[in-house]
PDB file of C-alpha atoms in Angstrom:
ATOM      1  CA  MET A   5      -3.263  15.648  11.455  1.00  0.00           C
ATOM      2  CA  HIS A   6      -4.824  12.702  13.237  1.00  0.00           C
ATOM      3  CA  CYS A   7      -2.790   9.517  13.012  1.00  0.00           C
ATOM      4  CA  CYS A   8      -4.847   6.373  13.339  1.00  0.00           C
ATOM      5  CA  PRO A   9      -2.977   3.089  12.872  1.00  0.00           C
ATOM      6  CA  LEU A  10      -5.093   0.086  12.036  1.00  0.00           C
ATOM      7  CA  THR A  11      -2.989  -2.845  13.104  1.00  0.00           C
ATOM      8  CA  HIS A  12      -2.855  -6.391  14.355  1.00  0.00           C
ATOM      9  CA  PRO A  13      -2.697  -9.857  12.818  1.00  0.00           C
ATOM     10  CA  SER A  14      -2.723 -10.562   9.113  1.00  0.00           C
ATOM     11  CA  LEU A  15      -6.110 -10.528   7.381  1.00  0.00           C
ATOM     12  CA  PRO A  16      -8.162  -8.646  10.002  1.00  0.00           C
ATOM     13  CA  GLY A  17      -9.506  -6.124   7.470  1.00  0.00           C
ATOM     14  CA  LYS A  18      -7.381  -3.183   8.597  1.00  0.00           C
ATOM     15  CA  THR A  19      -6.789  -1.926   5.047  1.00  0.00           C
ATOM     16  CA  TYR A  20     -10.457  -2.505   4.201  1.00  0.00           C
ATOM     17  CA  HIS A  21     -11.579  -0.242   7.063  1.00  0.00           C
ATOM     18  CA  ALA A  22      -9.059   2.421   6.058  1.00  0.00           C
ATOM     19  CA  LEU A  23     -10.208   2.218   2.423  1.00  0.00           C
ATOM     20  CA  GLN A  24     -13.812   2.775   3.505  1.00  0.00           C
ATOM     21  CA  ARG A  25     -12.679   5.991   5.191  1.00  0.00           C
ATOM     22  CA  LEU A  26     -10.624   6.917   2.097  1.00  0.00           C
ATOM     23  CA  MET A  27     -13.647   6.478  -0.163  1.00  0.00           C
ATOM     24  CA  ALA A  28     -15.550   8.950   2.007  1.00  0.00           C
ATOM     25  CA  ALA A  29     -12.763  11.570   1.851  1.00  0.00           C
ATOM     26  CA  LYS A  30     -14.057  15.058   1.189  1.00  0.00           C
ATOM     27  CA  THR A  31     -12.931  16.469  -2.140  1.00  0.00           C
ATOM     28  CA  GLU A  32     -13.100  20.041  -0.832  1.00  0.00           C
ATOM     29  CA  HIS A  33     -10.315  19.076   1.598  1.00  0.00           C
ATOM     30  CA  GLY A  34      -8.120  17.458  -1.068  1.00  0.00           C
ATOM     31  CA  GLY A  35      -9.672  14.022  -1.575  1.00  0.00           C
ATOM     32  CA  GLY A  36      -7.761  10.915  -0.639  1.00  0.00           C
ATOM     33  CA  LEU A  37      -4.449   9.155  -1.055  1.00  0.00           C
ATOM     34  CA  TYR A  38      -3.435   5.505  -0.749  1.00  0.00           C
ATOM     35  CA  CYS A  39       0.238   4.544  -0.675  1.00  0.00           C
ATOM     36  CA  GLY A  40       1.510   1.006  -0.404  1.00  0.00           C
ATOM     37  CA  PRO A  41       4.692  -1.007  -0.890  1.00  0.00           C
ATOM     38  CA  LEU A  42       3.861  -2.659  -4.213  1.00  0.00           C
ATOM     39  CA  ARG A  43       2.709  -1.471  -7.619  1.00  0.00           C
ATOM     40  CA  LEU A  44       0.117  -4.252  -7.668  1.00  0.00           C
ATOM     41  CA  LEU A  45      -1.450  -3.030  -4.413  1.00  0.00           C
ATOM     42  CA  ALA A  46      -1.574   0.536  -5.735  1.00  0.00           C
ATOM     43  CA  LEU A  47      -3.113  -0.737  -8.977  1.00  0.00           C
ATOM     44  CA  GLU A  48      -5.716  -2.744  -7.059  1.00  0.00           C
ATOM     45  CA  VAL A  49      -6.799   0.329  -5.061  1.00  0.00           C
ATOM     46  CA  TYR A  50      -6.770   2.472  -8.224  1.00  0.00           C
ATOM     47  CA  GLU A  51      -9.057   0.002 -10.009  1.00  0.00           C
ATOM     48  CA  GLN A  52     -11.337  -0.426  -6.981  1.00  0.00           C
ATOM     49  CA  LEU A  53     -11.832   3.325  -6.531  1.00  0.00           C
ATOM     50  CA  ASN A  54     -12.444   3.997 -10.220  1.00  0.00           C
ATOM     51  CA  LYS A  55     -14.876   1.081 -10.404  1.00  0.00           C
ATOM     52  CA  SER A  56     -16.717   2.636  -7.454  1.00  0.00           C
ATOM     53  CA  GLY A  57     -17.063   5.929  -9.315  1.00  0.00           C
ATOM     54  CA  ILE A  58     -14.280   7.702  -7.411  1.00  0.00           C
ATOM     55  CA  TYR A  59     -11.863   9.137  -9.970  1.00  0.00           C
ATOM     56  CA  CYS A  60      -8.362   8.128  -8.982  1.00  0.00           C
ATOM     57  CA  ASN A  61      -4.878   8.586 -10.452  1.00  0.00           C
ATOM     58  CA  LEU A  62      -2.219   5.856 -10.329  1.00  0.00           C
ATOM     59  CA  ILE A  63       1.371   6.900  -9.688  1.00  0.00           C
ATOM     60  CA  THR A  64       4.175   4.349  -9.391  1.00  0.00           C
ATOM     61  CA  GLY A  65       7.844   4.293 -10.273  1.00  0.00           C
ATOM     62  CA  GLN A  66       6.879   2.494 -13.494  1.00  0.00           C
ATOM     63  CA  GLU A  67       3.818   4.330 -14.726  1.00  0.00           C
ATOM     64  CA  GLN A  68       1.329   7.118 -14.269  1.00  0.00           C
ATOM     65  CA  ARG A  69      -2.343   6.886 -15.155  1.00  0.00           C
ATOM     66  CA  ARG A  70      -4.113  10.210 -14.902  1.00  0.00           C
ATOM     67  CA  MET A  71      -7.910  10.251 -14.723  1.00  0.00           C
ATOM     68  CA  PRO A  72      -9.713  13.448 -15.699  1.00  0.00           C
ATOM     69  CA  PHE A  73     -11.343  15.136 -12.693  1.00  0.00           C
ATOM     70  CA  SER A  74      -9.580  12.773 -10.273  1.00  0.00           C
ATOM     71  CA  THR A  75     -10.041  13.419  -6.560  1.00  0.00           C
ATOM     72  CA  HIS A  76      -7.895  10.562  -5.242  1.00  0.00           C
ATOM     73  CA  VAL A  77      -4.405   9.135  -5.787  1.00  0.00           C
ATOM     74  CA  SER A  78      -3.141   5.580  -5.434  1.00  0.00           C
ATOM     75  CA  CYS A  79       0.634   5.240  -5.455  1.00  0.00           C
ATOM     76  CA  THR A  80       3.643   3.342  -4.251  1.00  0.00           C
ATOM     77  CA  VAL A  81       5.104   4.749  -1.065  1.00  0.00           C
ATOM     78  CA  GLU A  82       8.386   5.806  -2.684  1.00  0.00           C
ATOM     79  CA  VAL A  83       6.612   8.289  -4.981  1.00  0.00           C
ATOM     80  CA  VAL A  84       3.974   9.618  -2.584  1.00  0.00           C
ATOM     81  CA  PRO A  85       3.306  13.314  -3.330  1.00  0.00           C
ATOM     82  CA  VAL A  86       3.959  15.022  -0.002  1.00  0.00           C
ATOM     83  CA  ASN A  87       3.379  18.553  -1.313  1.00  0.00           C
ATOM     84  CA  VAL A  88      -0.372  18.105  -1.883  1.00  0.00           C
ATOM     85  CA  PRO A  89      -3.033  18.439   0.846  1.00  0.00           C
ATOM     86  CA  TYR A  90      -5.439  15.509   1.377  1.00  0.00           C
ATOM     87  CA  ASP A  91      -8.446  14.886   3.558  1.00  0.00           C
ATOM     88  CA  VAL A  92      -7.642  11.219   4.203  1.00  0.00           C
ATOM     89  CA  ALA A  93      -4.422   9.322   3.496  1.00  0.00           C
ATOM     90  CA  ILE A  94      -3.541   5.658   3.977  1.00  0.00           C
ATOM     91  CA  ILE A  95      -0.013   4.392   4.484  1.00  0.00           C
ATOM     92  CA  ASP A  96      -0.183   0.617   4.056  1.00  0.00           C
ATOM     93  CA  GLU A  97       2.244  -1.930   5.530  1.00  0.00           C
ATOM     94  CA  ILE A  98       3.647   0.597   8.025  1.00  0.00           C
ATOM     95  CA  GLN A  99       5.844  -2.075   9.618  1.00  0.00           C
ATOM     96  CA  MET A 100       8.144  -1.523   6.610  1.00  0.00           C
ATOM     97  CA  ILE A 101       9.243   1.687   8.341  1.00  0.00           C
ATOM     98  CA  ASN A 102      11.735  -0.565  10.160  1.00  0.00           C
ATOM     99  CA  ASP A 103      13.226  -1.906   6.910  1.00  0.00           C
ATOM    100  CA  GLU A 104      16.828  -0.769   6.458  1.00  0.00           C
ATOM    101  CA  ASN A 105      16.511  -0.511   2.661  1.00  0.00           C
ATOM    102  CA  ARG A 106      13.026   0.945   2.123  1.00  0.00           C
ATOM    103  CA  GLY A 107      12.053   2.307   5.542  1.00  0.00           C
ATOM    104  CA  PHE A 108      12.976   5.852   4.526  1.00  0.00           C
ATOM    105  CA  ALA A 109       9.944   5.953   2.217  1.00  0.00           C
ATOM    106  CA  TRP A 110       7.493   5.164   5.042  1.00  0.00           C
ATOM    107  CA  THR A 111       9.219   7.719   7.289  1.00  0.00           C
ATOM    108  CA  ARG A 112       8.986  10.335   4.526  1.00  0.00           C
ATOM    109  CA  ALA A 113       5.300   9.543   3.961  1.00  0.00           C
ATOM    110  CA  LEU A 114       4.393   9.566   7.651  1.00  0.00           C
ATOM    111  CA  LEU A 115       6.241  12.790   8.437  1.00  0.00           C
ATOM    112  CA  GLY A 116       5.724  14.523   5.097  1.00  0.00           C
ATOM    113  CA  LEU A 117       2.099  13.870   4.170  1.00  0.00           C
ATOM    114  CA  CYS A 118      -0.190  16.859   4.497  1.00  0.00           C
ATOM    115  CA  ALA A 119      -3.477  15.192   5.458  1.00  0.00           C
ATOM    116  CA  ARG A 120      -6.203  15.910   7.959  1.00  0.00           C
ATOM    117  CA  GLU A 121      -6.353  12.201   8.788  1.00  0.00           C
ATOM    118  CA  ILE A 122      -3.683   9.556   8.180  1.00  0.00           C
ATOM    119  CA  HIS A 123      -4.481   5.876   8.558  1.00  0.00           C
ATOM    120  CA  VAL A 124      -1.511   3.567   8.832  1.00  0.00           C
ATOM    121  CA  ALA A 125      -2.136  -0.129   8.394  1.00  0.00           C
ATOM    122  CA  GLY A 126       0.310  -2.814   9.325  1.00  0.00           C
ATOM    123  CA  GLY A 127       1.883  -4.863  12.055  1.00  0.00           C
ATOM    124  CA  LEU A 128       1.808  -3.879  15.708  1.00  0.00           C
ATOM    125  CA  GLU A 129       5.608  -3.784  15.767  1.00  0.00           C
ATOM    126  CA  ALA A 130       5.383  -0.345  14.105  1.00  0.00           C
ATOM    127  CA  ALA A 131       3.031   1.150  16.716  1.00  0.00           C
ATOM    128  CA  PRO A 132       5.774   2.453  19.076  1.00  0.00           C
ATOM    129  CA  VAL A 133       7.575   4.184  16.195  1.00  0.00           C
ATOM    130  CA  VAL A 134       4.373   5.742  14.846  1.00  0.00           C
ATOM    131  CA  ARG A 135       3.293   6.808  18.348  1.00  0.00           C
ATOM    132  CA  ALA A 136       6.696   8.425  19.015  1.00  0.00           C
ATOM    133  CA  MET A 137       6.576  10.307  15.698  1.00  0.00           C
ATOM    134  CA  ALA A 138       3.043  11.532  16.399  1.00  0.00           C
ATOM    135  CA  GLU A 139       4.083  12.739  19.852  1.00  0.00           C
ATOM    136  CA  LYS A 140       7.191  14.509  18.504  1.00  0.00           C
ATOM    137  CA  THR A 141       5.175  16.309  15.823  1.00  0.00           C
ATOM    138  CA  GLY A 142       2.289  17.163  18.171  1.00  0.00           C
ATOM    139  CA  ASP A 143      -0.214  15.062  16.246  1.00  0.00           C
ATOM    140  CA  SER A 144      -2.885  12.916  17.843  1.00  0.00           C
ATOM    141  CA  PHE A 145      -2.543   9.150  17.827  1.00  0.00           C
ATOM    142  CA  GLU A 146      -5.191   6.472  18.120  1.00  0.00           C
ATOM    143  CA  LEU A 147      -4.446   2.760  18.037  1.00  0.00           C
ATOM    144  CA  ARG A 148      -7.160   0.482  16.670  1.00  0.00           C
ATOM    145  CA  THR A 149      -6.871  -3.251  16.556  1.00  0.00           C
ATOM    146  CA  TYR A 150      -9.094  -5.703  14.744  1.00  0.00           C
ATOM    147  CA  GLU A 151      -9.734  -9.389  15.114  1.00  0.00           C
ATOM    148  CA  ARG A 152      -8.842 -11.668  12.227  1.00  0.00           C
ATOM    149  CA  LEU A 153     -11.801 -11.933   9.833  1.00  0.00           C
ATOM    150  CA  SER A 154     -11.048 -15.469   8.714  1.00  0.00           C
ATOM    151  CA  LYS A 155      -9.325 -18.443  10.212  1.00  0.00           C
ATOM    152  CA  LEU A 156      -5.806 -19.165   8.997  1.00  0.00           C
ATOM    153  CA  VAL A 157      -5.411 -22.779   8.013  1.00  0.00           C
ATOM    154  CA  TYR A 158      -2.049 -24.450   7.525  1.00  0.00           C
ATOM    155  CA  VAL A 159      -1.937 -26.386   4.262  1.00  0.00           C
ATOM    156  CA  HIS A 160       0.678 -29.118   4.357  1.00  0.00           C
ATOM    157  CA  ASP A 161       1.262 -29.674   0.637  1.00  0.00           C
ATOM    158  CA  SER A 162       0.235 -26.472  -1.088  1.00  0.00           C
ATOM    159  CA  PHE A 163       3.352 -26.372  -3.270  1.00  0.00           C
ATOM    160  CA  VAL A 164       5.758 -29.080  -4.136  1.00  0.00           C
ATOM    161  CA  LEU A 165       9.276 -28.425  -5.315  1.00  0.00           C
ATOM    162  CA  VAL A 166       8.351 -29.311  -8.917  1.00  0.00           C
ATOM    163  CA  ASP A 167       5.698 -26.547  -8.970  1.00  0.00           C
ATOM    164  CA  LEU A 168       8.191 -23.983  -7.709  1.00  0.00           C
ATOM    165  CA  ILE A 169      10.812 -25.084 -10.255  1.00  0.00           C
ATOM    166  CA  LEU A 170       8.256 -24.747 -13.087  1.00  0.00           C
ATOM    167  CA  ILE A 171       7.217 -21.264 -11.922  1.00  0.00           C
ATOM    168  CA  PHE A 172      10.845 -20.159 -11.563  1.00  0.00           C
ATOM    169  CA  GLY A 173      11.690 -21.629 -14.978  1.00  0.00           C
ATOM    170  CA  LEU A 174       8.835 -19.736 -16.599  1.00  0.00           C
ATOM    171  CA  LEU A 175      10.027 -16.479 -15.036  1.00  0.00           C
ATOM    172  CA  VAL A 176      13.561 -17.084 -16.306  1.00  0.00           C
ATOM    173  CA  ILE A 177      12.260 -17.776 -19.828  1.00  0.00           C
ATOM    174  CA  ILE A 178      10.168 -14.578 -19.810  1.00  0.00           C
ATOM    175  CA  LYS A 179      13.111 -12.511 -18.536  1.00  0.00           C
ATOM    176  CA  ASN A 180      15.446 -13.979 -21.149  1.00  0.00           C
ATOM    177  CA  MET A 181      12.927 -13.251 -23.915  1.00  0.00           C
ATOM    178  CA  ALA A 182      12.612  -9.668 -22.686  1.00  0.00           C
ATOM    179  CA  LEU A 183      16.390  -9.265 -22.742  1.00  0.00           C
ATOM    180  CA  GLU A 184      16.737 -10.905 -26.161  1.00  0.00           C
ATOM    181  CA  PHE A 185      14.145  -8.655 -27.788  1.00  0.00           C
ATOM    182  CA  ASP A 186      15.178  -5.574 -25.779  1.00  0.00           C
ATOM    183  CA  ILE A 187      11.769  -5.360 -24.077  1.00  0.00           C
ATOM    184  CA  PRO A 188      11.788  -3.354 -20.831  1.00  0.00           C
ATOM    185  CA  TYR A 189      10.940  -5.381 -17.746  1.00  0.00           C
ATOM    186  CA  CYS A 190      11.029  -4.766 -14.039  1.00  0.00           C
ATOM    187  CA  LYS A 191      12.414  -6.780 -11.195  1.00  0.00           C
ATOM    188  CA  ILE A 192       9.895  -7.547  -8.471  1.00  0.00           C
ATOM    189  CA  TYR A 193      11.275  -8.695  -5.150  1.00  0.00           C
TER     190      TYR A 193
END
């Protein structure tokens, strides 16, 4: 396994570069896997790959979408299938490995994935942990950094308190309706 973290500031395209490698994963070596912290990120990758003609399954704690003849998987990190071989795997937001509540899932993915090439994308604060794990397991490690692709601009009045209160109020109304009509819903933090 070759561990190649793609890290540095926000918005440098680290996940984009890893996804390009994932799209080129060889099916004869198991295809590719993306795992990230949020269902919406997994869904975005699932849709992007399928739209590109790469058949991809979606696996999250909430749902599974199986595509016939799929060669790739997009999932949340907590449900990553570690018993399947892959050519290329991406572990997104690797800095979450330091999180006391969810870090176990990134550790499990990093140490448990059976892939010829693992790309980890996230903050540089995770690099020492990933490097130490690669050294302990005898895997190679390569650190790549990228420059920010776009300039971050501070917007002084992007949200006002009234906007946030309206958004929060709408979420409360939707949750209450779901409870009243016994409609399943999920909590997103």
